[in-house]
């Protein structure tokens, strides 16, 4: 819900025009909030008079004024940043600082969610927890009874089940020489947790988090198989303290890279049509 300062409001209608639910009306020359509010904050962001405040669990002091000189990203830079980004699977043991983790979390907080639900939470696994989890996750995947997996309620693509031969091999490698081909021996994992069926929010969010991680000079690798292990193991859910109805909807591993990529890679030609 929003509050409109009638002293400041000049009834220009800018907020009403940008309200996704057309909920704000101009009544007797002043903006007036309606019943429906996504709490998206567009009205706060467009108001020239700074007359609109979002009520509830929000801090008006964190609002930043837009400055194109500071905040614009050149398209070529963004494109090249994405072209040079690689999935990192070799890490040093150095833990990521709390300051960097806070920046990654801030990226997650500001990534948009469907209907502005903001229903995600995060778990960051320390090296100690990740090392505890690794053999359990590998064993879960290697020994999964595929016939018992309910594909309808699975939260990740059931095509992952085709990889069981690989997972068996990974578990053998781990048992033999402790080489971790699942979490790549990373110092941290980041899990996105949610109650609702909002996988799309989770996938979108993880993409932004990965970009932020790269911006900080760190490296990350998305974890489809790791996410699947959390879906399949009650033991893992217990260790990370999932509450009733919650699930890990996506995850990644991250840390300081022990590899340097000197150039971009090839990709298939883009398929698109204009109709
Ligand atoms: C949805 C998704 C799930 C992934 N899961 C894994 C995974 O479980 N293990 C892994 O090593 N890489 C995983 N990856 C990384 C892909 O293998 C990688 O993005 C792809 O090979 C292209 O390489 P690049 O990211 O360096 O461009 C995943 C990527 C995506 C987008």
PDB file of C-alpha atoms and ligand atoms in Angstrom:
ATOM      1  CA  UNK A   1       0.000   0.000   0.000  1.00  0.00           C
ATOM      2  CA  UNK A   2       1.153   3.549  -0.692  1.00  0.00           C
ATOM      3  CA  UNK A   3       0.768   6.910   0.990  1.00  0.00           C
ATOM      4  CA  UNK A   4       0.447  10.105  -1.035  1.00  0.00           C
ATOM      5  CA  UNK A   5       1.467  13.390   0.517  1.00  0.00           C
ATOM      6  CA  UNK A   6      -1.416  15.689  -0.505  1.00  0.00           C
ATOM      7  CA  UNK A   7       0.719  18.795   0.207  1.00  0.00           C
ATOM      8  CA  UNK A   8       3.325  17.712  -2.368  1.00  0.00           C
ATOM      9  CA  UNK A   9       1.030  16.026  -4.954  1.00  0.00           C
ATOM     10  CA  UNK A  10       0.115  18.270  -7.899  1.00  0.00           C
ATOM     11  CA  UNK A  11      -2.268  15.751  -9.494  1.00  0.00           C
ATOM     12  CA  UNK A  12      -0.135  15.425 -12.664  1.00  0.00           C
ATOM     13  CA  UNK A  13      -1.234  11.791 -13.116  1.00  0.00           C
ATOM     14  CA  UNK A  14       2.291  10.450 -13.793  1.00  0.00           C
ATOM     15  CA  UNK A  15       1.904   7.813 -11.066  1.00  0.00           C
ATOM     16  CA  UNK A  16      -1.593   6.838 -12.240  1.00  0.00           C
ATOM     17  CA  UNK A  17      -0.357   6.383 -15.831  1.00  0.00           C
ATOM     18  CA  UNK A  18       2.423   3.998 -14.714  1.00  0.00           C
ATOM     19  CA  UNK A  19       0.451   1.979 -12.127  1.00  0.00           C
ATOM     20  CA  UNK A  20       0.335  -1.647 -13.450  1.00  0.00           C
ATOM     21  CA  UNK A  21      -3.149  -2.193 -11.959  1.00  0.00           C
ATOM     22  CA  UNK A  22      -4.452   1.284 -12.935  1.00  0.00           C
ATOM     23  CA  UNK A  23      -5.273   1.454  -9.264  1.00  0.00           C
ATOM     24  CA  UNK A  24      -4.229   5.050  -8.599  1.00  0.00           C
ATOM     25  CA  UNK A  25      -6.888   7.622  -9.568  1.00  0.00           C
ATOM     26  CA  UNK A  26      -6.748  11.415  -9.716  1.00  0.00           C
ATOM     27  CA  UNK A  27      -9.564  12.669  -7.545  1.00  0.00           C
ATOM     28  CA  UNK A  28     -10.136  16.408  -7.097  1.00  0.00           C
ATOM     29  CA  UNK A  29      -6.673  17.187  -8.428  1.00  0.00           C
ATOM     30  CA  UNK A  30      -4.793  14.754  -6.172  1.00  0.00           C
ATOM     31  CA  UNK A  31      -3.552  11.200  -6.662  1.00  0.00           C
ATOM     32  CA  UNK A  32      -5.513   8.703  -4.609  1.00  0.00           C
ATOM     33  CA  UNK A  33      -4.365   5.071  -4.007  1.00  0.00           C
ATOM     34  CA  UNK A  34      -6.786   2.293  -4.916  1.00  0.00           C
ATOM     35  CA  UNK A  35      -7.394  -1.125  -3.409  1.00  0.00           C
ATOM     36  CA  UNK A  36      -4.907  -3.077  -5.537  1.00  0.00           C
ATOM     37  CA  UNK A  37      -1.218  -2.494  -4.997  1.00  0.00           C
ATOM     38  CA  UNK A  38       1.671  -4.677  -6.183  1.00  0.00           C
ATOM     39  CA  UNK A  39       4.048  -2.690  -3.967  1.00  0.00           C
ATOM     40  CA  UNK A  40       6.195  -2.372  -7.112  1.00  0.00           C
ATOM     41  CA  UNK A  41       7.169   1.207  -6.213  1.00  0.00           C
ATOM     42  CA  UNK A  42       6.759   2.612  -9.738  1.00  0.00           C
ATOM     43  CA  UNK A  43       4.663   5.482  -8.345  1.00  0.00           C
ATOM     44  CA  UNK A  44       7.490   6.359  -5.939  1.00  0.00           C
ATOM     45  CA  UNK A  45      10.072   6.208  -8.739  1.00  0.00           C
ATOM     46  CA  UNK A  46       8.230   8.383 -11.294  1.00  0.00           C
ATOM     47  CA  UNK A  47       6.873  11.135  -9.021  1.00  0.00           C
ATOM     48  CA  UNK A  48       8.606  14.485  -9.720  1.00  0.00           C
ATOM     49  CA  UNK A  49       7.282  15.829  -6.423  1.00  0.00           C
ATOM     50  CA  UNK A  50       8.547  12.925  -4.257  1.00  0.00           C
ATOM     51  CA  UNK A  51       4.999  12.718  -2.926  1.00  0.00           C
ATOM     52  CA  UNK A  52       4.611   8.920  -2.811  1.00  0.00           C
ATOM     53  CA  UNK A  53       5.834   6.570  -0.065  1.00  0.00           C
ATOM     54  CA  UNK A  54       5.537   2.797  -0.038  1.00  0.00           C
ATOM     55  CA  UNK A  55       4.193   1.640   3.328  1.00  0.00           C
ATOM     56  CA  UNK A  56       4.969  -1.608   5.121  1.00  0.00           C
ATOM     57  CA  UNK A  57       8.278  -3.387   5.467  1.00  0.00           C
ATOM     58  CA  UNK A  58      10.215  -0.883   3.349  1.00  0.00           C
ATOM     59  CA  UNK A  59      12.839   1.752   4.131  1.00  0.00           C
ATOM     60  CA  UNK A  60      12.207   5.109   2.369  1.00  0.00           C
ATOM     61  CA  UNK A  61      15.837   6.087   3.096  1.00  0.00           C
ATOM     62  CA  UNK A  62      17.221   3.452   0.719  1.00  0.00           C
ATOM     63  CA  UNK A  63      15.678   5.134  -2.347  1.00  0.00           C
ATOM     64  CA  UNK A  64      18.410   6.436  -4.719  1.00  0.00           C
ATOM     65  CA  UNK A  65      17.976   9.297  -7.209  1.00  0.00           C
ATOM     66  CA  UNK A  66      18.823   8.277 -10.798  1.00  0.00           C
ATOM     67  CA  UNK A  67      22.061   9.700 -12.250  1.00  0.00           C
ATOM     68  CA  UNK A  68      22.718   8.522 -15.844  1.00  0.00           C
ATOM     69  CA  UNK A  69      26.426   9.478 -15.585  1.00  0.00           C
ATOM     70  CA  UNK A  70      26.865   7.011 -12.711  1.00  0.00           C
ATOM     71  CA  UNK A  71      24.409   4.285 -13.560  1.00  0.00           C
ATOM     72  CA  UNK A  72      24.320   3.810 -17.341  1.00  0.00           C
ATOM     73  CA  UNK A  73      26.054   0.698 -18.714  1.00  0.00           C
ATOM     74  CA  UNK A  74      27.310   0.834 -22.304  1.00  0.00           C
ATOM     75  CA  UNK A  75      25.553  -1.919 -24.328  1.00  0.00           C
ATOM     76  CA  UNK A  76      28.872  -3.183 -25.759  1.00  0.00           C
ATOM     77  CA  UNK A  77      30.286  -3.522 -22.239  1.00  0.00           C
ATOM     78  CA  UNK A  78      27.281  -5.487 -21.039  1.00  0.00           C
ATOM     79  CA  UNK A  79      27.350  -7.754 -24.089  1.00  0.00           C
ATOM     80  CA  UNK A  80      31.083  -8.400 -23.756  1.00  0.00           C
ATOM     81  CA  UNK A  81      30.697  -8.995 -20.029  1.00  0.00           C
ATOM     82  CA  UNK A  82      28.176 -11.734 -20.779  1.00  0.00           C
ATOM     83  CA  UNK A  83      30.326 -13.134 -23.609  1.00  0.00           C
ATOM     84  CA  UNK A  84      33.384 -13.399 -21.356  1.00  0.00           C
ATOM     85  CA  UNK A  85      31.450 -14.860 -18.411  1.00  0.00           C
ATOM     86  CA  UNK A  86      32.206 -18.582 -17.980  1.00  0.00           C
ATOM     87  CA  UNK A  87      30.971 -21.266 -15.622  1.00  0.00           C
ATOM     88  CA  UNK A  88      33.848 -21.612 -13.183  1.00  0.00           C
ATOM     89  CA  UNK A  89      34.647 -25.108 -11.926  1.00  0.00           C
ATOM     90  CA  UNK A  90      38.072 -24.508 -10.330  1.00  0.00           C
ATOM     91  CA  UNK A  91      38.332 -22.522  -7.114  1.00  0.00           C
ATOM     92  CA  UNK A  92      40.896 -21.524  -4.514  1.00  0.00           C
ATOM     93  CA  UNK A  93      40.128 -22.367  -0.858  1.00  0.00           C
ATOM     94  CA  UNK A  94      39.826 -18.671   0.074  1.00  0.00           C
ATOM     95  CA  UNK A  95      36.360 -17.915   1.478  1.00  0.00           C
ATOM     96  CA  UNK A  96      34.317 -15.066  -0.016  1.00  0.00           C
ATOM     97  CA  UNK A  97      34.136 -12.000   2.238  1.00  0.00           C
ATOM     98  CA  UNK A  98      30.896 -11.058   4.014  1.00  0.00           C
ATOM     99  CA  UNK A  99      31.020  -7.698   2.192  1.00  0.00           C
ATOM    100  CA  UNK A 100      30.935  -9.474  -1.202  1.00  0.00           C
ATOM    101  CA  UNK A 101      28.196 -11.849  -0.026  1.00  0.00           C
ATOM    102  CA  UNK A 102      26.148  -8.795   1.054  1.00  0.00           C
ATOM    103  CA  UNK A 103      26.480  -7.329  -2.474  1.00  0.00           C
ATOM    104  CA  UNK A 104      25.378 -10.629  -4.041  1.00  0.00           C
ATOM    105  CA  UNK A 105      22.372 -10.706  -1.714  1.00  0.00           C
ATOM    106  CA  UNK A 106      21.494  -7.124  -2.628  1.00  0.00           C
ATOM    107  CA  UNK A 107      21.420  -8.173  -6.288  1.00  0.00           C
ATOM    108  CA  UNK A 108      18.979 -10.967  -5.400  1.00  0.00           C
ATOM    109  CA  UNK A 109      16.810  -8.577  -3.428  1.00  0.00           C
ATOM    110  CA  UNK A 110      16.497  -6.171  -6.354  1.00  0.00           C
ATOM    111  CA  UNK A 111      15.913  -8.771  -9.077  1.00  0.00           C
ATOM    112  CA  UNK A 112      12.289  -8.632 -10.185  1.00  0.00           C
ATOM    113  CA  UNK A 113       9.797 -11.378  -9.263  1.00  0.00           C
ATOM    114  CA  UNK A 114       6.475 -12.294 -10.898  1.00  0.00           C
ATOM    115  CA  UNK A 115       3.673 -10.139  -9.431  1.00  0.00           C
ATOM    116  CA  UNK A 116       6.429  -8.610  -7.264  1.00  0.00           C
ATOM    117  CA  UNK A 117       5.983 -11.530  -4.830  1.00  0.00           C
ATOM    118  CA  UNK A 118       9.541 -11.278  -3.412  1.00  0.00           C
ATOM    119  CA  UNK A 119       9.061 -14.784  -2.032  1.00  0.00           C
ATOM    120  CA  UNK A 120      12.630 -16.093  -2.216  1.00  0.00           C
ATOM    121  CA  UNK A 121      15.148 -16.598   0.556  1.00  0.00           C
ATOM    122  CA  UNK A 122      18.774 -17.666   0.367  1.00  0.00           C
ATOM    123  CA  UNK A 123      21.077 -20.055   2.171  1.00  0.00           C
ATOM    124  CA  UNK A 124      24.829 -19.574   1.809  1.00  0.00           C
ATOM    125  CA  UNK A 125      26.769 -22.735   2.595  1.00  0.00           C
ATOM    126  CA  UNK A 126      30.153 -22.246   4.230  1.00  0.00           C
ATOM    127  CA  UNK A 127      33.048 -24.480   3.175  1.00  0.00           C
ATOM    128  CA  UNK A 128      32.530 -26.611   6.285  1.00  0.00           C
ATOM    129  CA  UNK A 129      28.844 -27.255   5.543  1.00  0.00           C
ATOM    130  CA  UNK A 130      29.481 -27.830   1.851  1.00  0.00           C
ATOM    131  CA  UNK A 131      32.155 -30.428   2.625  1.00  0.00           C
ATOM    132  CA  UNK A 132      29.720 -32.180   4.995  1.00  0.00           C
ATOM    133  CA  UNK A 133      27.021 -32.164   2.326  1.00  0.00           C
ATOM    134  CA  UNK A 134      29.137 -33.273  -0.672  1.00  0.00           C
ATOM    135  CA  UNK A 135      29.324 -37.069   0.009  1.00  0.00           C
ATOM    136  CA  UNK A 136      25.642 -37.135   1.010  1.00  0.00           C
ATOM    137  CA  UNK A 137      24.601 -35.370  -2.199  1.00  0.00           C
ATOM    138  CA  UNK A 138      26.803 -37.596  -4.374  1.00  0.00           C
ATOM    139  CA  UNK A 139      25.473 -40.743  -2.661  1.00  0.00           C
ATOM    140  CA  UNK A 140      21.881 -39.497  -3.063  1.00  0.00           C
ATOM    141  CA  UNK A 141      22.312 -39.101  -6.818  1.00  0.00           C
ATOM    142  CA  UNK A 142      24.342 -42.280  -7.324  1.00  0.00           C
ATOM    143  CA  UNK A 143      21.915 -44.474  -5.374  1.00  0.00           C
ATOM    144  CA  UNK A 144      18.656 -42.830  -6.455  1.00  0.00           C
ATOM    145  CA  UNK A 145      15.899 -45.357  -7.126  1.00  0.00           C
ATOM    146  CA  UNK A 146      14.744 -43.839 -10.374  1.00  0.00           C
ATOM    147  CA  UNK A 147      11.597 -46.004 -10.531  1.00  0.00           C
ATOM    148  CA  UNK A 148      10.451 -44.363  -7.288  1.00  0.00           C
ATOM    149  CA  UNK A 149      10.945 -40.782  -8.458  1.00  0.00           C
ATOM    150  CA  UNK A 150       7.628 -39.052  -9.030  1.00  0.00           C
ATOM    151  CA  UNK A 151       8.308 -37.069 -12.206  1.00  0.00           C
ATOM    152  CA  UNK A 152       5.122 -35.052 -11.785  1.00  0.00           C
ATOM    153  CA  UNK A 153       6.152 -33.528  -8.480  1.00  0.00           C
ATOM    154  CA  UNK A 154       9.858 -33.165  -9.330  1.00  0.00           C
ATOM    155  CA  UNK A 155      10.978 -29.558  -9.119  1.00  0.00           C
ATOM    156  CA  UNK A 156      13.747 -29.984 -11.709  1.00  0.00           C
ATOM    157  CA  UNK A 157      13.705 -31.470 -15.239  1.00  0.00           C
ATOM    158  CA  UNK A 158      13.241 -35.258 -15.107  1.00  0.00           C
ATOM    159  CA  UNK A 159      15.706 -35.560 -18.013  1.00  0.00           C
ATOM    160  CA  UNK A 160      18.371 -35.168 -15.290  1.00  0.00           C
ATOM    161  CA  UNK A 161      17.645 -38.802 -14.398  1.00  0.00           C
ATOM    162  CA  UNK A 162      19.511 -39.860 -17.561  1.00  0.00           C
ATOM    163  CA  UNK A 163      22.724 -38.769 -15.833  1.00  0.00           C
ATOM    164  CA  UNK A 164      22.677 -41.452 -13.151  1.00  0.00           C
ATOM    165  CA  UNK A 165      25.561 -43.369 -14.760  1.00  0.00           C
ATOM    166  CA  UNK A 166      27.645 -40.169 -14.518  1.00  0.00           C
ATOM    167  CA  UNK A 167      26.640 -39.620 -10.901  1.00  0.00           C
ATOM    168  CA  UNK A 168      27.667 -43.199  -9.986  1.00  0.00           C
ATOM    169  CA  UNK A 169      31.052 -42.492 -11.544  1.00  0.00           C
ATOM    170  CA  UNK A 170      31.371 -39.179  -9.664  1.00  0.00           C
ATOM    171  CA  UNK A 171      30.629 -40.927  -6.368  1.00  0.00           C
ATOM    172  CA  UNK A 172      33.298 -43.554  -7.117  1.00  0.00           C
ATOM    173  CA  UNK A 173      35.837 -40.822  -7.946  1.00  0.00           C
ATOM    174  CA  UNK A 174      34.977 -39.031  -4.696  1.00  0.00           C
ATOM    175  CA  UNK A 175      35.313 -42.210  -2.647  1.00  0.00           C
ATOM    176  CA  UNK A 176      38.649 -42.989  -4.287  1.00  0.00           C
ATOM    177  CA  UNK A 177      40.435 -39.627  -4.137  1.00  0.00           C
ATOM    178  CA  UNK A 178      37.941 -37.077  -2.660  1.00  0.00           C
ATOM    179  CA  UNK A 179      37.725 -35.233  -6.003  1.00  0.00           C
ATOM    180  CA  UNK A 180      34.360 -33.450  -6.034  1.00  0.00           C
ATOM    181  CA  UNK A 181      32.836 -33.381  -9.533  1.00  0.00           C
ATOM    182  CA  UNK A 182      29.425 -32.276  -8.251  1.00  0.00           C
ATOM    183  CA  UNK A 183      30.203 -29.041  -6.354  1.00  0.00           C
ATOM    184  CA  UNK A 184      33.665 -28.678  -7.953  1.00  0.00           C
ATOM    185  CA  UNK A 185      35.347 -28.321  -4.545  1.00  0.00           C
ATOM    186  CA  UNK A 186      33.991 -24.754  -4.300  1.00  0.00           C
ATOM    187  CA  UNK A 187      34.274 -22.912  -0.983  1.00  0.00           C
ATOM    188  CA  UNK A 188      30.577 -21.921  -1.040  1.00  0.00           C
ATOM    189  CA  UNK A 189      27.184 -22.793  -2.443  1.00  0.00           C
ATOM    190  CA  UNK A 190      24.233 -20.458  -2.657  1.00  0.00           C
ATOM    191  CA  UNK A 191      20.761 -21.997  -2.471  1.00  0.00           C
ATOM    192  CA  UNK A 192      17.564 -20.215  -3.459  1.00  0.00           C
ATOM    193  CA  UNK A 193      14.714 -21.390  -1.261  1.00  0.00           C
ATOM    194  CA  UNK A 194      11.010 -20.825  -1.771  1.00  0.00           C
ATOM    195  CA  UNK A 195       7.625 -21.999  -0.561  1.00  0.00           C
ATOM    196  CA  UNK A 196       5.606 -21.320  -3.672  1.00  0.00           C
ATOM    197  CA  UNK A 197       5.939 -22.824  -7.148  1.00  0.00           C
ATOM    198  CA  UNK A 198       8.037 -19.959  -8.448  1.00  0.00           C
ATOM    199  CA  UNK A 199      10.844 -21.724 -10.264  1.00  0.00           C
ATOM    200  CA  UNK A 200      10.858 -18.959 -12.860  1.00  0.00           C
ATOM    201  CA  UNK A 201      11.602 -16.338 -10.190  1.00  0.00           C
ATOM    202  CA  UNK A 202      14.373 -18.597  -8.903  1.00  0.00           C
ATOM    203  CA  UNK A 203      15.961 -19.153 -12.316  1.00  0.00           C
ATOM    204  CA  UNK A 204      15.791 -15.480 -13.205  1.00  0.00           C
ATOM    205  CA  UNK A 205      17.258 -14.560  -9.835  1.00  0.00           C
ATOM    206  CA  UNK A 206      20.137 -17.001 -10.092  1.00  0.00           C
ATOM    207  CA  UNK A 207      21.147 -15.509 -13.459  1.00  0.00           C
ATOM    208  CA  UNK A 208      21.437 -12.060 -11.912  1.00  0.00           C
ATOM    209  CA  UNK A 209      23.290 -13.383  -8.875  1.00  0.00           C
ATOM    210  CA  UNK A 210      25.790 -15.080 -11.171  1.00  0.00           C
ATOM    211  CA  UNK A 211      26.433 -11.814 -13.024  1.00  0.00           C
ATOM    212  CA  UNK A 212      26.981  -9.974  -9.733  1.00  0.00           C
ATOM    213  CA  UNK A 213      29.378 -12.694  -8.582  1.00  0.00           C
ATOM    214  CA  UNK A 214      31.361 -12.220 -11.813  1.00  0.00           C
ATOM    215  CA  UNK A 215      31.338  -8.441 -11.420  1.00  0.00           C
ATOM    216  CA  UNK A 216      33.045  -8.910  -8.055  1.00  0.00           C
ATOM    217  CA  UNK A 217      35.884 -10.829  -9.736  1.00  0.00           C
ATOM    218  CA  UNK A 218      34.576 -14.097  -8.322  1.00  0.00           C
ATOM    219  CA  UNK A 219      33.423 -17.151 -10.259  1.00  0.00           C
ATOM    220  CA  UNK A 220      30.288 -19.316 -10.137  1.00  0.00           C
ATOM    221  CA  UNK A 221      28.770 -22.425 -11.644  1.00  0.00           C
ATOM    222  CA  UNK A 222      25.042 -23.055 -11.710  1.00  0.00           C
ATOM    223  CA  UNK A 223      24.048 -26.299 -10.029  1.00  0.00           C
ATOM    224  CA  UNK A 224      21.229 -28.164 -11.749  1.00  0.00           C
ATOM    225  CA  UNK A 225      22.435 -31.501 -10.371  1.00  0.00           C
ATOM    226  CA  UNK A 226      23.105 -30.065  -6.898  1.00  0.00           C
ATOM    227  CA  UNK A 227      19.589 -28.612  -6.813  1.00  0.00           C
ATOM    228  CA  UNK A 228      18.240 -32.029  -7.769  1.00  0.00           C
ATOM    229  CA  UNK A 229      20.146 -33.685  -4.907  1.00  0.00           C
ATOM    230  CA  UNK A 230      18.465 -31.293  -2.439  1.00  0.00           C
ATOM    231  CA  UNK A 231      15.067 -32.198  -3.911  1.00  0.00           C
ATOM    232  CA  UNK A 232      15.746 -35.921  -3.491  1.00  0.00           C
ATOM    233  CA  UNK A 233      17.330 -36.123  -0.024  1.00  0.00           C
ATOM    234  CA  UNK A 234      15.517 -35.628   3.285  1.00  0.00           C
ATOM    235  CA  UNK A 235      18.907 -35.740   5.033  1.00  0.00           C
ATOM    236  CA  UNK A 236      20.176 -32.760   3.004  1.00  0.00           C
ATOM    237  CA  UNK A 237      16.962 -30.815   3.629  1.00  0.00           C
ATOM    238  CA  UNK A 238      17.412 -31.395   7.360  1.00  0.00           C
ATOM    239  CA  UNK A 239      21.061 -30.275   7.375  1.00  0.00           C
ATOM    240  CA  UNK A 240      20.230 -26.959   5.691  1.00  0.00           C
ATOM    241  CA  UNK A 241      17.162 -26.447   7.900  1.00  0.00           C
ATOM    242  CA  UNK A 242      14.431 -26.343   5.242  1.00  0.00           C
ATOM    243  CA  UNK A 243      11.054 -25.654   6.817  1.00  0.00           C
ATOM    244  CA  UNK A 244       7.817 -27.489   5.938  1.00  0.00           C
ATOM    245  CA  UNK A 245       6.694 -26.672   2.401  1.00  0.00           C
ATOM    246  CA  UNK A 246      10.023 -25.100   1.420  1.00  0.00           C
ATOM    247  CA  UNK A 247      12.299 -26.358  -1.328  1.00  0.00           C
ATOM    248  CA  UNK A 248      15.596 -25.433  -2.926  1.00  0.00           C
ATOM    249  CA  UNK A 249      14.472 -24.142  -6.321  1.00  0.00           C
ATOM    250  CA  UNK A 250      17.922 -23.407  -7.710  1.00  0.00           C
ATOM    251  CA  UNK A 251      21.536 -23.216  -6.607  1.00  0.00           C
ATOM    252  CA  UNK A 252      25.078 -22.355  -7.632  1.00  0.00           C
ATOM    253  CA  UNK A 253      28.590 -22.783  -6.264  1.00  0.00           C
ATOM    254  CA  UNK A 254      30.892 -19.784  -6.062  1.00  0.00           C
ATOM    255  CA  UNK A 255      34.291 -18.615  -4.879  1.00  0.00           C
ATOM    256  CA  UNK A 256      37.615 -17.182  -6.042  1.00  0.00           C
ATOM    257  CA  UNK A 257      38.462 -18.659  -9.461  1.00  0.00           C
ATOM    258  CA  UNK A 258      41.603 -20.727  -9.953  1.00  0.00           C
ATOM    259  CA  UNK A 259      41.291 -20.467 -13.743  1.00  0.00           C
ATOM    260  CA  UNK A 260      41.581 -17.600 -16.222  1.00  0.00           C
ATOM    261  CA  UNK A 261      39.740 -17.483 -19.552  1.00  0.00           C
ATOM    262  CA  UNK A 262      41.686 -15.560 -22.174  1.00  0.00           C
ATOM    263  CA  UNK A 263      39.027 -15.299 -24.876  1.00  0.00           C
ATOM    264  CA  UNK A 264      35.358 -15.871 -25.637  1.00  0.00           C
ATOM    265  CA  UNK A 265      33.885 -19.190 -26.825  1.00  0.00           C
ATOM    266  CA  UNK A 266      31.818 -20.198 -29.868  1.00  0.00           C
ATOM    267  CA  UNK A 267      28.061 -20.510 -29.725  1.00  0.00           C
ATOM    268  CA  UNK A 268      25.528 -21.788 -32.277  1.00  0.00           C
ATOM    269  CA  UNK A 269      23.979 -19.182 -34.537  1.00  0.00           C
ATOM    270  CA  UNK A 270      20.962 -17.446 -33.015  1.00  0.00           C
ATOM    271  CA  UNK A 271      17.571 -18.717 -34.175  1.00  0.00           C
ATOM    272  CA  UNK A 272      15.010 -15.957 -34.436  1.00  0.00           C
ATOM    273  CA  UNK A 273      12.421 -14.671 -36.820  1.00  0.00           C
ATOM    274  CA  UNK A 274      10.554 -11.427 -37.233  1.00  0.00           C
ATOM    275  CA  UNK A 275       6.907 -12.036 -38.119  1.00  0.00           C
TER     276      UNK A 275
HETATM  277  C1  LIG B   1      20.106 -24.506 -15.751  1.00  0.00           C
HETATM  278  C2  LIG B   1      21.588 -24.819 -15.686  1.00  0.00           C
HETATM  279  C3  LIG B   1      22.039 -25.862 -14.899  1.00  0.00           C
HETATM  280  C4  LIG B   1      23.392 -26.167 -14.840  1.00  0.00           C
HETATM  281  N1  LIG B   1      23.833 -27.165 -14.025  1.00  0.00           N
HETATM  282  C5  LIG B   1      25.142 -27.473 -13.972  1.00  0.00           C
HETATM  283  C6  LIG B   1      25.621 -28.511 -13.107  1.00  0.00           C
HETATM  284  O1  LIG B   1      24.870 -29.160 -12.392  1.00  0.00           O
HETATM  285  N2  LIG B   1      26.971 -28.753 -13.088  1.00  0.00           N
HETATM  286  C7  LIG B   1      27.861 -28.050 -13.857  1.00  0.00           C
HETATM  287  O2  LIG B   1      29.069 -28.300 -13.789  1.00  0.00           O
HETATM  288  N3  LIG B   1      27.433 -27.054 -14.688  1.00  0.00           N
HETATM  289  C8  LIG B   1      26.115 -26.740 -14.753  1.00  0.00           C
HETATM  290  N4  LIG B   1      25.669 -25.734 -15.575  1.00  0.00           N
HETATM  291  C9  LIG B   1      26.638 -24.979 -16.388  1.00  0.00           C
HETATM  292  C10 LIG B   1      26.519 -25.320 -17.891  1.00  0.00           C
HETATM  293  O3  LIG B   1      27.086 -26.595 -18.115  1.00  0.00           O
HETATM  294  C11 LIG B   1      27.249 -24.202 -18.674  1.00  0.00           C
HETATM  295  O4  LIG B   1      26.513 -23.008 -18.508  1.00  0.00           O
HETATM  296  C12 LIG B   1      27.379 -24.512 -20.150  1.00  0.00           C
HETATM  297  O5  LIG B   1      28.199 -25.641 -20.360  1.00  0.00           O
HETATM  298  C13 LIG B   1      27.998 -23.339 -20.916  1.00  0.00           C
HETATM  299  O6  LIG B   1      29.228 -22.940 -20.373  1.00  0.00           O
HETATM  300  P1  LIG B   1      29.474 -21.441 -19.863  1.00  0.00           P
HETATM  301  O7  LIG B   1      28.510 -21.191 -18.712  1.00  0.00           O
HETATM  302  O8  LIG B   1      30.892 -21.361 -19.452  1.00  0.00           O
HETATM  303  O9  LIG B   1      29.147 -20.516 -21.016  1.00  0.00           O
HETATM  304  C14 LIG B   1      24.319 -25.394 -15.616  1.00  0.00           C
HETATM  305  C15 LIG B   1      23.855 -24.329 -16.379  1.00  0.00           C
HETATM  306  C16 LIG B   1      22.513 -24.025 -16.410  1.00  0.00           C
HETATM  307  C17 LIG B   1      22.061 -22.842 -17.245  1.00  0.00           C
END
